[in-house]
């Protein structure tokens, strides 16, 4: 797994009084997402994505690429309105890492579900480090402006970042080993009861019954290979991403891991299928 935040930088953030307070409010990342979405309409897609992405931010096009490189090379042009709003969100206890997800429309028509991972910057503001989504149906998604469902804080003890990094790597390895032969069994022990799972054309699964149905739509066996991510300064929340391959297809995964008393469990899991190569 690559691209984890350097330990020295993490310890420096941990020493910052503003980030050392417990029980950070997820409203911070919800507000950042809404401001990003508002700028999408005011500034256009290119300029808003450049403004709100961190220097290290990535997205899949179809493989990992830095957002600043991708959007920086694109010409400025008018686009139909892209609108999105958060309906599920969470934040680390130290207030340095968070996420939101929700429905999106393009030119007034449903276009799928987005997922954004946010990292607090040295100046106290927020920038996203990952942005992506899947073309899933909206289903009965809450309307724009609704209060998002919030992920509960982690219940596990705080830990130093290097220990958390090792633990997340181990959790990813256990999941990957099981998923090579049985995806459903692999996720059964790795997911939180309140986990959200998406990747098909169906609305994101947010209940145990819906999650079971969503996992059943996935290939029976998937080969996961980690590529990167980062861990929160208090060792309670992490995001990871990597390659995913299965018989007849490939793509990528993105996950949110939460550290509870019984170990690291997945709060959010997304698989994005890459389009087949052009003939």
Short mmCIF file of C-alpha atoms in Angstrom, two decimals:
data_model
loop_
_atom_site.label_atom_id
_atom_site.label_comp_id
_atom_site.label_asym_id
_atom_site.label_seq_id
_atom_site.Cartn_x
_atom_site.Cartn_y
_atom_site.Cartn_z
CA UNK A 1 0.00 0.00 0.00
CA UNK A 2 1.53 3.32 -1.03
CA UNK A 3 0.86 7.02 -0.59
CA UNK A 4 0.17 7.00 3.16
CA UNK A 5 0.80 10.35 4.76
CA UNK A 6 4.36 10.61 6.16
CA UNK A 7 4.58 10.02 9.90
CA UNK A 8 6.31 13.34 10.59
CA UNK A 9 3.47 15.23 8.93
CA UNK A 10 0.87 13.25 10.85
CA UNK A 11 2.53 13.92 14.19
CA UNK A 12 2.77 17.61 13.37
CA UNK A 13 -0.97 17.72 12.70
CA UNK A 14 -1.65 15.74 15.87
CA UNK A 15 0.19 18.39 17.86
CA UNK A 16 -2.10 21.13 16.52
CA UNK A 17 -4.59 22.07 19.28
CA UNK A 18 -7.46 22.59 16.83
CA UNK A 19 -7.18 18.97 15.70
CA UNK A 20 -6.59 17.38 19.10
CA UNK A 21 -10.16 17.86 20.32
CA UNK A 22 -12.30 14.69 20.56
CA UNK A 23 -15.65 14.14 18.87
CA UNK A 24 -15.08 16.28 15.78
CA UNK A 25 -18.30 17.36 14.06
CA UNK A 26 -19.03 15.73 10.66
CA UNK A 27 -20.83 18.96 9.74
CA UNK A 28 -17.38 20.23 8.74
CA UNK A 29 -17.04 17.85 5.81
CA UNK A 30 -20.73 18.21 4.93
CA UNK A 31 -20.21 22.00 4.69
CA UNK A 32 -17.09 21.50 2.56
CA UNK A 33 -18.97 19.20 0.19
CA UNK A 34 -21.84 21.63 -0.16
CA UNK A 35 -19.46 24.51 -0.83
CA UNK A 36 -17.68 22.38 -3.44
CA UNK A 37 -21.02 21.59 -5.09
CA UNK A 38 -22.03 25.27 -5.05
CA UNK A 39 -18.75 26.21 -6.73
CA UNK A 40 -19.43 23.53 -9.33
CA UNK A 41 -22.38 25.60 -10.47
CA UNK A 42 -20.72 29.00 -10.01
CA UNK A 43 -17.27 28.24 -11.42
CA UNK A 44 -17.88 25.24 -13.64
CA UNK A 45 -16.57 21.71 -13.34
CA UNK A 46 -12.90 22.37 -14.15
CA UNK A 47 -12.32 25.36 -11.88
CA UNK A 48 -14.29 23.97 -8.94
CA UNK A 49 -12.47 20.64 -9.07
CA UNK A 50 -9.11 22.43 -9.23
CA UNK A 51 -10.06 24.72 -6.34
CA UNK A 52 -11.21 21.97 -3.98
CA UNK A 53 -8.72 19.16 -4.73
CA UNK A 54 -5.52 18.71 -2.72
CA UNK A 55 -2.21 18.53 -4.61
CA UNK A 56 -2.10 14.76 -4.03
CA UNK A 57 -5.79 14.18 -4.83
CA UNK A 58 -6.61 11.34 -7.18
CA UNK A 59 -9.50 10.08 -9.25
CA UNK A 60 -9.90 7.23 -11.70
CA UNK A 61 -9.82 8.02 -15.42
CA UNK A 62 -10.02 5.01 -15.67
CA UNK A 63 -6.82 4.35 -13.68
CA UNK A 64 -5.53 6.54 -10.82
CA UNK A 65 -4.47 9.99 -11.95
CA UNK A 66 -3.83 13.21 -10.05
CA UNK A 67 -6.85 15.47 -10.22
CA UNK A 68 -4.75 18.61 -10.66
CA UNK A 69 -3.03 17.10 -13.70
CA UNK A 70 -6.25 15.86 -15.27
CA UNK A 71 -8.32 19.00 -14.83
CA UNK A 72 -5.40 21.38 -15.30
CA UNK A 73 -4.88 20.12 -18.84
CA UNK A 74 -8.53 20.44 -19.84
CA UNK A 75 -9.84 23.52 -21.66
CA UNK A 76 -12.27 25.79 -19.89
CA UNK A 77 -15.73 25.33 -21.31
CA UNK A 78 -19.34 25.62 -20.28
CA UNK A 79 -20.96 22.42 -19.03
CA UNK A 80 -24.52 21.47 -18.21
CA UNK A 81 -25.13 21.80 -14.45
CA UNK A 82 -23.63 19.04 -12.31
CA UNK A 83 -25.47 18.90 -8.98
CA UNK A 84 -24.77 16.64 -6.01
CA UNK A 85 -25.54 16.57 -2.29
CA UNK A 86 -24.37 14.55 0.74
CA UNK A 87 -26.66 12.01 2.41
CA UNK A 88 -24.07 9.98 4.37
CA UNK A 89 -20.96 11.40 6.03
CA UNK A 90 -18.34 10.76 8.66
CA UNK A 91 -15.23 12.26 10.22
CA UNK A 92 -12.29 11.10 12.29
CA UNK A 93 -12.17 11.94 15.99
CA UNK A 94 -9.23 14.25 15.38
CA UNK A 95 -11.12 16.16 12.70
CA UNK A 96 -8.51 15.63 9.97
CA UNK A 97 -10.11 13.00 7.69
CA UNK A 98 -13.70 12.63 6.52
CA UNK A 99 -15.99 11.59 3.70
CA UNK A 100 -19.40 12.18 2.19
CA UNK A 101 -21.50 10.37 -0.41
CA UNK A 102 -24.81 11.02 -2.09
CA UNK A 103 -26.73 11.31 -5.36
CA UNK A 104 -25.76 13.42 -8.35
CA UNK A 105 -27.56 14.82 -11.36
CA UNK A 106 -26.17 16.07 -14.68
CA UNK A 107 -28.19 18.47 -16.77
CA UNK A 108 -31.14 17.83 -14.48
CA UNK A 109 -31.08 14.03 -14.89
CA UNK A 110 -29.93 11.42 -12.33
CA UNK A 111 -26.33 10.45 -13.12
CA UNK A 112 -25.31 8.26 -10.20
CA UNK A 113 -23.79 8.47 -6.72
CA UNK A 114 -20.59 10.29 -5.86
CA UNK A 115 -18.09 9.55 -3.10
CA UNK A 116 -15.55 12.07 -1.77
CA UNK A 117 -12.74 11.65 0.76
CA UNK A 118 -11.72 14.87 2.51
CA UNK A 119 -8.48 15.79 4.31
CA UNK A 120 -7.98 18.81 6.52
CA UNK A 121 -5.15 21.04 5.33
CA UNK A 122 -2.42 22.86 7.25
CA UNK A 123 -4.39 26.12 7.06
CA UNK A 124 -7.42 24.50 8.69
CA UNK A 125 -9.45 24.28 5.49
CA UNK A 126 -10.61 21.15 3.69
CA UNK A 127 -9.56 19.70 0.34
CA UNK A 128 -10.61 16.42 -1.17
CA UNK A 129 -8.06 13.67 -1.79
CA UNK A 130 -10.37 11.36 -3.71
CA UNK A 131 -13.50 11.97 -5.76
CA UNK A 132 -15.45 9.44 -7.80
CA UNK A 133 -18.70 7.57 -8.06
CA UNK A 134 -20.80 4.99 -9.83
CA UNK A 135 -23.80 5.31 -12.20
CA UNK A 136 -26.23 3.88 -9.65
CA UNK A 137 -29.95 4.62 -9.53
CA UNK A 138 -31.08 7.20 -6.99
CA UNK A 139 -33.82 5.03 -5.53
CA UNK A 140 -35.44 6.78 -2.57
CA UNK A 141 -32.48 9.11 -1.89
CA UNK A 142 -33.23 12.01 0.44
CA UNK A 143 -33.82 15.30 -1.39
CA UNK A 144 -31.22 18.02 -1.64
CA UNK A 145 -30.81 19.90 1.63
CA UNK A 146 -31.75 16.94 3.83
CA UNK A 147 -29.65 16.27 6.91
CA UNK A 148 -27.17 13.47 6.12
CA UNK A 149 -26.95 10.24 8.08
CA UNK A 150 -23.74 10.42 10.11
CA UNK A 151 -21.31 7.60 10.77
CA UNK A 152 -20.84 7.14 14.51
CA UNK A 153 -17.35 7.83 15.90
CA UNK A 154 -14.97 4.90 16.25
CA UNK A 155 -15.02 3.06 19.57
CA UNK A 156 -11.46 1.74 19.49
CA UNK A 157 -8.60 3.41 21.39
CA UNK A 158 -6.48 6.04 19.70
CA UNK A 159 -3.17 4.84 18.33
CA UNK A 160 -0.07 6.21 16.69
CA UNK A 161 -0.35 6.44 12.90
CA UNK A 162 2.33 3.86 12.15
CA UNK A 163 0.48 1.24 14.20
CA UNK A 164 -2.82 2.10 12.51
CA UNK A 165 -1.22 1.89 9.07
CA UNK A 166 0.08 -1.61 9.81
CA UNK A 167 -3.31 -2.70 11.14
CA UNK A 168 -5.18 -1.39 8.10
CA UNK A 169 -2.72 -3.12 5.77
CA UNK A 170 -3.32 -6.37 7.64
CA UNK A 171 -7.10 -5.95 7.44
CA UNK A 172 -6.88 -5.28 3.70
CA UNK A 173 -4.68 -8.36 3.25
CA UNK A 174 -7.14 -10.61 5.12
CA UNK A 175 -10.04 -9.36 3.00
CA UNK A 176 -8.05 -9.79 -0.22
CA UNK A 177 -7.03 -13.33 0.65
CA UNK A 178 -10.64 -14.43 1.27
CA UNK A 179 -12.02 -12.51 -1.72
CA UNK A 180 -9.84 -14.50 -4.12
CA UNK A 181 -12.24 -17.42 -3.67
CA UNK A 182 -15.40 -16.05 -2.00
CA UNK A 183 -16.26 -12.34 -2.08
CA UNK A 184 -19.41 -12.64 0.03
CA UNK A 185 -17.61 -14.54 2.79
CA UNK A 186 -14.72 -12.07 2.70
CA UNK A 187 -16.96 -9.08 3.32
CA UNK A 188 -19.19 -10.83 5.83
CA UNK A 189 -16.65 -10.45 8.62
CA UNK A 190 -15.13 -7.17 7.39
CA UNK A 191 -18.19 -4.90 7.16
CA UNK A 192 -19.74 -2.83 9.91
CA UNK A 193 -23.49 -3.44 10.44
CA UNK A 194 -24.15 0.12 9.23
CA UNK A 195 -21.79 -0.09 6.25
CA UNK A 196 -22.76 1.35 2.88
CA UNK A 197 -21.78 -0.67 -0.21
CA UNK A 198 -22.11 0.34 -3.86
CA UNK A 199 -20.86 -0.56 -7.30
CA UNK A 200 -23.80 -1.87 -9.34
CA UNK A 201 -26.54 0.10 -11.09
CA UNK A 202 -28.75 -0.30 -8.02
CA UNK A 203 -29.03 2.34 -5.26
CA UNK A 204 -26.20 2.09 -2.71
CA UNK A 205 -26.88 -0.57 -0.09
CA UNK A 206 -27.33 0.88 3.39
CA UNK A 207 -29.03 -1.97 5.30
CA UNK A 208 -27.75 -5.49 6.01
CA UNK A 209 -30.36 -6.94 3.63
CA UNK A 210 -29.47 -4.52 0.83
CA UNK A 211 -25.74 -5.08 1.43
CA UNK A 212 -26.21 -8.85 1.08
CA UNK A 213 -28.04 -8.29 -2.22
CA UNK A 214 -25.35 -5.91 -3.48
CA UNK A 215 -22.53 -8.31 -2.62
CA UNK A 216 -24.40 -11.09 -4.44
CA UNK A 217 -24.24 -8.95 -7.62
CA UNK A 218 -20.46 -8.83 -7.49
CA UNK A 219 -18.23 -11.45 -9.10
CA UNK A 220 -17.80 -14.52 -6.93
CA UNK A 221 -14.04 -14.02 -6.77
CA UNK A 222 -12.10 -10.71 -6.95
CA UNK A 223 -8.36 -10.07 -6.77
CA UNK A 224 -7.70 -6.91 -4.75
CA UNK A 225 -4.32 -5.14 -4.89
CA UNK A 226 -3.82 -2.10 -2.62
CA UNK A 227 -2.41 1.11 -4.06
CA UNK A 228 -2.74 3.80 -1.39
CA UNK A 229 -4.78 5.79 1.07
CA UNK A 230 -4.18 7.48 4.41
CA UNK A 231 -4.91 7.12 8.12
CA UNK A 232 -6.29 9.76 10.49
CA UNK A 233 -3.92 11.22 13.08
CA UNK A 234 -5.63 9.46 16.01
CA UNK A 235 -5.62 6.10 14.23
CA UNK A 236 -9.41 5.73 14.19
CA UNK A 237 -10.36 6.20 10.53
CA UNK A 238 -8.67 5.37 7.23
CA UNK A 239 -9.37 5.35 3.53
CA UNK A 240 -7.82 2.94 1.05
CA UNK A 241 -7.96 2.35 -2.68
CA UNK A 242 -6.56 -0.16 -5.11
CA UNK A 243 -6.99 -2.38 -8.13
CA UNK A 244 -9.74 -4.97 -8.45
CA UNK A 245 -9.78 -7.70 -11.08
CA UNK A 246 -12.16 -10.56 -11.79
CA UNK A 247 -12.91 -12.97 -14.57
CA UNK A 248 -13.88 -10.88 -17.57
CA UNK A 249 -13.35 -7.49 -15.97
CA UNK A 250 -11.34 -5.09 -13.86
CA UNK A 251 -11.67 -1.84 -11.96
CA UNK A 252 -10.83 -0.28 -8.61
CA UNK A 253 -12.05 -0.23 -5.05
CA UNK A 254 -12.29 2.59 -2.51
CA UNK A 255 -13.00 2.00 1.19
CA UNK A 256 -13.46 3.72 4.51
CA UNK A 257 -12.19 1.74 7.50
CA UNK A 258 -13.16 2.49 11.12
CA UNK A 259 -11.25 1.29 14.18
CA UNK A 260 -13.58 -0.18 16.79
CA UNK A 261 -12.97 -2.27 19.90
CA UNK A 262 -13.09 -5.44 17.81
CA UNK A 263 -10.63 -4.11 15.23
CA UNK A 264 -10.78 -2.42 11.84
CA UNK A 265 -14.07 -2.77 9.95
CA UNK A 266 -15.35 -1.29 6.68
CA UNK A 267 -17.87 1.55 6.88
CA UNK A 268 -18.00 2.23 3.14
CA UNK A 269 -17.02 0.13 0.14
CA UNK A 270 -17.17 1.08 -3.53
CA UNK A 271 -16.12 -0.81 -6.63
CA UNK A 272 -15.77 1.12 -9.87
CA UNK A 273 -15.67 -1.01 -12.99
CA UNK A 274 -13.23 0.19 -15.63
CA UNK A 275 -14.55 0.31 -19.21
CA UNK A 276 -13.17 -2.36 -21.53
CA UNK A 277 -10.23 -1.24 -23.71
CA UNK A 278 -11.18 0.26 -27.05
CA UNK A 279 -10.73 -2.00 -30.04
#
